[in-house]
Amino acid sequence: MPDPRPQLKDQSIPALRTRFAGSGVAPWRAEQVARWLYARGVEDPAAWTDLPQELRERLADEWQIRALEWDALERSADGTAKGRLRAADGALVEAVLIPEGERTTLCVSTQVGCPLACSFCATGALGFTRNLTLAEIVDQVCRMKEALASGQRITNVVFMGMGEPLLNLPRVIEAVRLLLHPKAFALGPRKVTVSTAGVVPRLGTLLRAVPVNLAVSLHAANDALRDVLVPINRRFPLDLLLETLRAAPELGPRRPVFFEWTLIAGVNDAPADAIELARRIRGIPSKVNLIPMNAHADSSYRPPSPEACSRFAGELMRHGVIVTLRRPRGADIDAACGQLAARRSA
Ligand code: SF4
């Protein structure tokens, strides 16, 4: 029998304040609840000792506290950890912890599957099942905190896992607000990045709602190729996407766009592609992240050689672009970009 009670983590802090006010509880108790759930990671209301006993009992009776349970945790040789988490309806959700020096980045999912069907992406090959709830998005952070080594903490969160965040925008915005809230996860706005494949009409809403980083999955600098790699380009072509970014008053040198470019051998890794990219993004405050393609079973695309990747990065730099060439992480456990497919282990 499914548990009919609502999920407490589906409540934003303002929504919980309103509920409390309507039921005779002081609204500021909502911040206390957030602190226990998100800052301290204590999920048993009985242990919330600064709340009155009666309220603790009511919360425990009326709400579900956990939206996701562990299905599997895999650790890569490079330290990357992929959590496969199970929602109440059995849907599987993947989140990935990526330690790198002082920083530990958590990559979270926003949908079960993805409707955008990018041709290099294992998630896209799954098709789309449903949006994740707010509770299911934030519970990825709560669960993955349990996978941290002692002394390790999540310093950055990126919305780059399964799904297109802008197609689940109201919940993504509420999740971001909890990540930034000083009583919840208390991350700085530059420590949170929301990625999009280019759902142009929703860019402004995101940029105005939350002051976090925006990443745009570009992968091609002309419509002919982008139509194939990122099919949503047929609805919102490059000119429209880039002009919208160029005109966005929220973006600037202190809040640049991060253009993501998956390097695919023989497809978009030629020096001419780099020159075209540099030309197209000129005038947009931005940085380019190059990620060599991660091979996976559903795709015939392959990564370029390290030399071809360096040549591409060098060409961009020569044209004044700020570039980071990333190492693929967690590829041995299918945790790298474009590999998340929530497969059950055989
Ligand atoms: S790359 Fe992102 S937007 Fe494209 S299909 Fe995969 S998950 Fe969806």
Short mmCIF file of C-alpha atoms and ligand atoms in Angstrom, two decimals:
data_model
loop_
_atom_site.label_atom_id
_atom_site.label_comp_id
_atom_site.label_asym_id
_atom_site.label_seq_id
_atom_site.Cartn_x
_atom_site.Cartn_y
_atom_site.Cartn_z
CA MET A 1 0.00 0.00 0.00
CA PRO A 2 1.53 3.34 -0.97
CA ASP A 3 1.92 5.80 1.90
CA PRO A 4 -0.79 8.45 1.33
CA ARG A 5 0.92 11.14 3.42
CA PRO A 6 2.53 14.11 1.59
CA GLN A 7 6.30 14.56 1.47
CA LEU A 8 7.65 17.19 3.85
CA LYS A 9 10.51 18.00 1.46
CA ASP A 10 7.96 19.02 -1.19
CA GLN A 11 7.35 22.11 0.93
CA SER A 12 9.48 25.16 0.25
CA ILE A 13 10.33 27.13 3.38
CA PRO A 14 7.75 29.87 2.56
CA ALA A 15 5.10 27.20 1.86
CA LEU A 16 5.81 25.52 5.20
CA ARG A 17 5.65 28.88 6.98
CA THR A 18 2.20 29.45 5.47
CA ARG A 19 1.01 25.98 6.49
CA PHE A 20 2.31 26.44 10.00
CA ALA A 21 0.69 29.87 10.30
CA GLY A 22 -2.63 28.36 9.16
CA SER A 23 -2.49 25.66 11.82
CA GLY A 24 -1.51 27.78 14.79
CA VAL A 25 2.24 27.01 14.71
CA ALA A 26 4.75 29.88 14.72
CA PRO A 27 5.91 30.33 11.07
CA TRP A 28 9.59 30.56 12.06
CA ARG A 29 9.41 26.90 13.05
CA ALA A 30 9.69 26.24 9.27
CA GLU A 31 13.31 27.42 9.34
CA GLN A 32 13.99 25.11 12.28
CA VAL A 33 12.58 22.18 10.32
CA ALA A 34 14.73 23.09 7.30
CA ARG A 35 17.80 23.24 9.49
CA TRP A 36 17.22 19.73 10.82
CA LEU A 37 16.36 18.26 7.43
CA TYR A 38 18.97 19.92 5.22
CA ALA A 39 21.76 21.50 7.28
CA ARG A 40 22.00 18.75 9.90
CA GLY A 41 20.62 15.86 7.84
CA VAL A 42 18.50 14.48 10.70
CA GLU A 43 15.33 12.90 9.30
CA ASP A 44 13.63 11.66 12.46
CA PRO A 45 11.36 14.40 13.87
CA ALA A 46 11.66 12.80 17.32
CA ALA A 47 15.27 14.09 17.38
CA TRP A 48 14.35 17.71 16.52
CA THR A 49 14.89 18.76 20.09
CA ASP A 50 14.31 22.52 19.71
CA LEU A 51 10.72 21.90 18.51
CA PRO A 52 7.89 21.31 20.99
CA GLN A 53 7.15 17.64 21.57
CA GLU A 54 3.60 17.98 20.24
CA LEU A 55 4.78 19.51 16.94
CA ARG A 56 7.41 16.80 16.52
CA GLU A 57 4.73 14.14 16.93
CA ARG A 58 2.41 15.89 14.50
CA LEU A 59 5.12 16.19 11.86
CA ALA A 60 6.05 12.52 12.25
CA ASP A 61 2.38 11.49 11.94
CA GLU A 62 1.33 13.70 9.06
CA TRP A 63 4.33 13.71 6.70
CA GLN A 64 6.69 11.39 4.89
CA ILE A 65 10.26 12.54 5.38
CA ARG A 66 12.26 10.55 2.80
CA ALA A 67 11.41 10.67 -0.89
CA LEU A 68 14.28 8.50 -2.14
CA GLU A 69 15.82 5.30 -0.84
CA TRP A 70 19.13 3.70 -1.76
CA ASP A 71 19.10 1.23 -4.65
CA ALA A 72 22.87 1.09 -5.29
CA LEU A 73 26.07 3.04 -4.77
CA GLU A 74 29.01 2.54 -7.13
CA ARG A 75 32.45 4.04 -6.64
CA SER A 76 34.82 4.74 -9.53
CA ALA A 77 38.57 4.26 -9.39
CA ASP A 78 38.93 8.07 -9.67
CA GLY A 79 36.82 8.71 -6.53
CA THR A 80 33.58 9.54 -8.35
CA ALA A 81 30.52 7.96 -6.68
CA LYS A 82 27.22 7.29 -8.44
CA GLY A 83 24.08 6.85 -6.36
CA ARG A 84 21.13 5.05 -7.85
CA LEU A 85 18.11 6.05 -5.80
CA ARG A 86 14.57 4.70 -5.83
CA ALA A 87 11.44 6.84 -5.66
CA ALA A 88 8.19 5.61 -4.09
CA ASP A 89 6.80 4.59 -7.51
CA GLY A 90 9.95 2.56 -8.25
CA ALA A 91 11.46 5.16 -10.61
CA LEU A 92 15.26 5.19 -10.51
CA VAL A 93 17.12 8.46 -10.17
CA GLU A 94 20.88 8.92 -10.47
CA ALA A 95 23.13 11.45 -8.74
CA VAL A 96 26.90 11.64 -8.97
CA LEU A 97 29.51 12.93 -6.50
CA ILE A 98 32.69 14.19 -8.15
CA PRO A 99 35.58 14.98 -5.79
CA GLU A 100 38.30 17.21 -7.24
CA GLY A 101 40.89 18.67 -4.86
CA GLU A 102 39.15 20.87 -2.29
CA ARG A 103 35.90 20.72 -4.18
CA THR A 104 33.22 18.03 -4.19
CA THR A 105 30.55 18.57 -6.80
CA LEU A 106 27.20 16.80 -6.72
CA CYS A 107 25.42 16.36 -10.06
CA VAL A 108 21.66 15.95 -9.59
CA SER A 109 18.85 14.80 -11.89
CA THR A 110 15.60 16.66 -12.51
CA GLN A 111 13.58 14.16 -14.54
CA VAL A 112 13.18 10.40 -14.90
CA GLY A 113 14.61 9.99 -18.41
CA CYS A 114 14.58 13.03 -20.68
CA PRO A 115 12.35 14.07 -23.58
CA LEU A 116 15.05 15.95 -25.50
CA ALA A 117 16.78 12.91 -27.04
CA CYS A 118 20.23 14.41 -27.61
CA SER A 119 21.90 11.94 -29.92
CA PHE A 120 25.05 11.37 -27.81
CA CYS A 121 23.23 10.92 -24.48
CA ALA A 122 22.29 7.68 -22.73
CA THR A 123 19.54 9.43 -20.75
CA GLY A 124 18.00 10.75 -23.95
CA ALA A 125 17.92 7.21 -25.32
CA LEU A 126 15.67 6.19 -22.38
CA GLY A 127 12.82 8.45 -23.37
CA PHE A 128 10.88 10.44 -20.81
CA THR A 129 8.90 9.08 -17.86
CA ARG A 130 8.11 12.02 -15.57
CA ASN A 131 9.38 15.10 -13.78
CA LEU A 132 10.94 14.66 -10.37
CA THR A 133 9.19 16.30 -7.43
CA LEU A 134 10.90 18.95 -5.30
CA ALA A 135 11.35 16.33 -2.56
CA GLU A 136 12.99 13.92 -5.03
CA ILE A 137 15.41 16.61 -6.23
CA VAL A 138 16.53 17.73 -2.76
CA ASP A 139 16.59 14.18 -1.41
CA GLN A 140 19.38 13.42 -3.90
CA VAL A 141 21.48 15.88 -1.90
CA CYS A 142 20.36 14.36 1.42
CA ARG A 143 21.09 10.79 0.29
CA MET A 144 24.42 11.59 -1.37
CA LYS A 145 25.62 13.37 1.79
CA GLU A 146 25.45 9.89 3.33
CA ALA A 147 27.99 8.69 0.74
CA LEU A 148 30.60 11.32 1.63
CA ALA A 149 33.88 10.31 3.23
CA SER A 150 34.51 11.71 6.70
CA GLY A 151 35.59 15.36 6.48
CA GLN A 152 34.24 15.64 2.93
CA ARG A 153 31.34 17.99 2.16
CA ILE A 154 29.39 18.95 -0.92
CA THR A 155 30.78 22.29 -2.08
CA ASN A 156 29.02 22.61 -5.45
CA VAL A 157 25.78 21.35 -6.96
CA VAL A 158 25.17 21.13 -10.71
CA PHE A 159 21.81 20.35 -12.31
CA MET A 160 23.34 18.30 -15.10
CA GLY A 161 22.12 14.76 -14.37
CA MET A 162 19.17 13.03 -15.98
CA GLY A 163 16.65 15.36 -17.56
CA GLU A 164 16.31 18.93 -18.83
CA PRO A 165 16.04 21.23 -15.76
CA LEU A 166 14.12 23.96 -17.58
CA LEU A 167 11.32 21.51 -18.38
CA ASN A 168 10.79 21.07 -14.62
CA LEU A 169 11.48 24.71 -13.84
CA PRO A 170 9.21 25.56 -10.84
CA ARG A 171 10.59 22.62 -8.86
CA VAL A 172 14.17 23.32 -9.95
CA ILE A 173 13.82 26.93 -8.76
CA GLU A 174 12.48 25.79 -5.38
CA ALA A 175 15.30 23.23 -5.07
CA VAL A 176 17.86 25.93 -5.87
CA ARG A 177 16.31 28.18 -3.21
CA LEU A 178 16.78 25.42 -0.64
CA LEU A 179 20.39 24.94 -1.76
CA LEU A 180 21.05 28.66 -1.24
CA HIS A 181 18.98 29.19 1.93
CA PRO A 182 21.23 29.89 4.94
CA LYS A 183 19.13 27.60 7.17
CA ALA A 184 19.06 24.77 4.60
CA PHE A 185 22.10 23.80 2.47
CA ALA A 186 23.66 27.31 2.62
CA LEU A 187 25.63 27.17 -0.64
CA GLY A 188 26.80 30.38 -2.34
CA PRO A 189 25.03 31.28 -5.62
CA ARG A 190 28.23 30.73 -7.61
CA LYS A 191 28.41 27.18 -6.24
CA VAL A 192 25.20 26.14 -7.97
CA THR A 193 24.86 25.65 -11.72
CA VAL A 194 21.70 24.94 -13.69
CA SER A 195 22.26 23.50 -17.14
CA THR A 196 19.98 23.62 -20.17
CA ALA A 197 20.07 22.28 -23.68
CA GLY A 198 18.44 25.57 -24.73
CA VAL A 199 14.78 25.83 -23.73
CA VAL A 200 14.92 29.49 -24.74
CA PRO A 201 11.51 30.75 -23.50
CA ARG A 202 12.32 29.68 -19.93
CA LEU A 203 15.84 31.14 -19.69
CA GLY A 204 14.67 34.55 -18.48
CA THR A 205 12.49 33.04 -15.74
CA LEU A 206 15.41 31.04 -14.37
CA LEU A 207 17.89 33.92 -14.56
CA ARG A 208 15.52 36.31 -12.78
CA ALA A 209 14.40 33.81 -10.13
CA VAL A 210 17.75 32.63 -8.76
CA PRO A 211 21.23 34.20 -9.04
CA VAL A 212 23.04 30.95 -9.88
CA ASN A 213 25.33 29.96 -12.76
CA LEU A 214 23.81 29.06 -16.11
CA ALA A 215 25.36 26.34 -18.26
CA VAL A 216 24.22 25.88 -21.84
CA SER A 217 24.91 22.60 -23.63
CA LEU A 218 25.99 23.87 -27.03
CA HIS A 219 27.99 21.03 -28.67
CA ALA A 220 27.70 22.59 -32.14
CA ALA A 221 28.13 26.08 -33.56
CA ASN A 222 25.81 25.74 -36.55
CA ASP A 223 22.19 24.67 -36.88
CA ALA A 224 22.88 21.82 -39.32
CA LEU A 225 24.98 19.93 -36.77
CA ARG A 226 23.13 21.09 -33.65
CA ASP A 227 19.81 19.96 -35.11
CA VAL A 228 21.28 16.43 -35.07
CA LEU A 229 23.15 16.49 -31.74
CA VAL A 230 20.63 18.53 -29.71
CA PRO A 231 17.28 18.18 -31.50
CA ILE A 232 15.58 20.91 -29.45
CA ASN A 233 17.67 23.22 -31.65
CA ARG A 234 15.04 22.69 -34.37
CA ARG A 235 12.54 24.54 -32.16
CA PHE A 236 14.94 27.09 -30.71
CA PRO A 237 17.79 27.58 -33.19
CA LEU A 238 21.24 28.87 -32.35
CA ASP A 239 20.69 32.49 -33.40
CA LEU A 240 17.68 32.74 -31.08
CA LEU A 241 19.51 31.02 -28.21
CA LEU A 242 22.67 33.11 -28.52
CA GLU A 243 20.81 36.41 -29.03
CA THR A 244 18.70 35.68 -25.94
CA LEU A 245 21.86 35.11 -23.90
CA ARG A 246 23.53 38.19 -25.37
CA ALA A 247 20.54 40.34 -24.40
CA ALA A 248 19.96 38.90 -20.90
CA PRO A 249 20.59 41.73 -18.42
CA GLU A 250 21.30 39.24 -15.61
CA LEU A 251 24.38 37.88 -17.41
CA GLY A 252 27.71 39.69 -17.45
CA PRO A 253 31.40 39.29 -16.62
CA ARG A 254 30.51 38.45 -13.00
CA ARG A 255 27.88 35.98 -14.08
CA PRO A 256 29.11 34.47 -17.36
CA VAL A 257 27.43 31.66 -19.28
CA PHE A 258 29.21 28.31 -19.19
CA PHE A 259 29.00 26.77 -22.64
CA GLU A 260 29.32 23.00 -22.51
CA TRP A 261 30.85 21.29 -25.52
CA THR A 262 31.06 17.51 -25.65
CA LEU A 263 33.95 16.73 -28.00
CA ILE A 264 33.04 13.90 -30.39
CA ALA A 265 35.65 12.44 -32.74
CA GLY A 266 35.09 13.44 -36.35
CA VAL A 267 31.85 15.28 -35.50
CA ASN A 268 32.66 18.57 -33.73
CA ASP A 269 36.37 18.40 -32.85
CA ALA A 270 37.99 20.06 -35.88
CA PRO A 271 39.85 23.38 -35.59
CA ALA A 272 37.24 24.85 -37.96
CA ASP A 273 34.52 23.98 -35.40
CA ALA A 274 36.49 25.82 -32.71
CA ILE A 275 36.85 28.88 -34.91
CA GLU A 276 33.13 28.86 -35.71
CA LEU A 277 32.29 28.51 -31.99
CA ALA A 278 34.56 31.43 -31.05
CA ARG A 279 32.90 33.57 -33.73
CA ARG A 280 29.33 32.68 -32.69
CA ILE A 281 29.77 33.40 -28.97
CA ARG A 282 31.78 36.59 -29.38
CA GLY A 283 30.32 39.34 -27.18
CA ILE A 284 28.60 36.94 -24.76
CA PRO A 285 30.32 36.93 -21.34
CA SER A 286 31.16 33.25 -21.22
CA LYS A 287 33.51 30.38 -20.57
CA VAL A 288 33.66 27.14 -22.53
CA ASN A 289 33.91 23.73 -20.84
CA LEU A 290 35.16 21.01 -23.16
CA ILE A 291 34.22 17.47 -22.14
CA PRO A 292 35.58 14.59 -24.22
CA MET A 293 32.66 12.31 -25.20
CA ASN A 294 32.09 9.40 -22.84
CA ALA A 295 31.47 6.27 -24.84
CA HIS A 296 28.39 4.29 -23.83
CA ALA A 297 26.55 1.33 -25.19
CA ASP A 298 23.71 3.30 -26.83
CA SER A 299 25.95 5.42 -29.02
CA SER A 300 28.46 4.94 -31.80
CA TYR A 301 30.09 8.30 -31.03
CA ARG A 302 33.64 8.14 -29.67
CA PRO A 303 35.94 10.61 -27.88
CA PRO A 304 38.66 12.37 -29.85
CA SER A 305 42.33 11.70 -29.08
CA PRO A 306 43.85 13.79 -26.26
CA GLU A 307 45.86 15.63 -28.94
CA ALA A 308 42.69 16.56 -30.86
CA CYS A 309 41.08 17.80 -27.62
CA SER A 310 44.12 19.96 -26.81
CA ARG A 311 44.24 21.28 -30.37
CA PHE A 312 40.56 22.29 -30.14
CA ALA A 313 41.11 24.02 -26.79
CA GLY A 314 44.20 25.80 -28.14
CA GLU A 315 42.29 27.08 -31.16
CA LEU A 316 39.58 28.55 -28.91
CA MET A 317 42.16 30.22 -26.71
CA ARG A 318 43.86 31.74 -29.74
CA HIS A 319 40.50 33.33 -30.52
CA GLY A 320 40.14 34.86 -27.06
CA VAL A 321 37.82 32.26 -25.52
CA ILE A 322 38.27 31.21 -21.86
CA VAL A 323 38.43 27.42 -21.98
CA THR A 324 38.58 24.51 -19.53
CA LEU A 325 39.33 21.05 -20.90
CA ARG A 326 37.80 18.60 -18.45
CA ARG A 327 38.88 15.07 -17.78
CA PRO A 328 36.03 12.58 -18.06
CA ARG A 329 35.13 11.42 -14.54
CA GLY A 330 33.52 8.19 -13.41
CA ALA A 331 33.43 6.71 -16.91
CA ASP A 332 34.11 3.20 -15.55
CA ILE A 333 30.80 3.27 -13.65
CA ASP A 334 28.77 5.07 -16.35
CA ALA A 335 28.63 8.17 -14.15
CA ALA A 336 30.09 10.61 -16.64
CA CYS A 337 28.18 13.27 -18.56
CA GLY A 338 25.70 11.72 -20.97
CA GLN A 339 26.03 8.26 -19.43
CA LEU A 340 23.34 8.36 -16.75
CA ALA A 341 20.70 5.84 -17.69
CA ALA A 342 19.59 4.40 -14.35
CA ARG A 343 20.15 0.86 -15.45
CA ARG A 344 19.62 -1.84 -12.91
CA SER A 345 22.67 -4.00 -12.34
CA ALA A 346 22.45 -7.26 -14.20
S1 SF4 B 1 22.03 15.71 -22.84
FE1 SF4 B 1 20.67 16.48 -21.21
S2 SF4 B 1 18.98 17.44 -22.37
FE2 SF4 B 1 20.03 16.11 -23.82
S3 SF4 B 1 18.93 14.13 -23.72
FE3 SF4 B 1 20.65 14.03 -22.26
S4 SF4 B 1 19.76 14.63 -20.29
FE4 SF4 B 1 18.35 15.34 -21.91
#
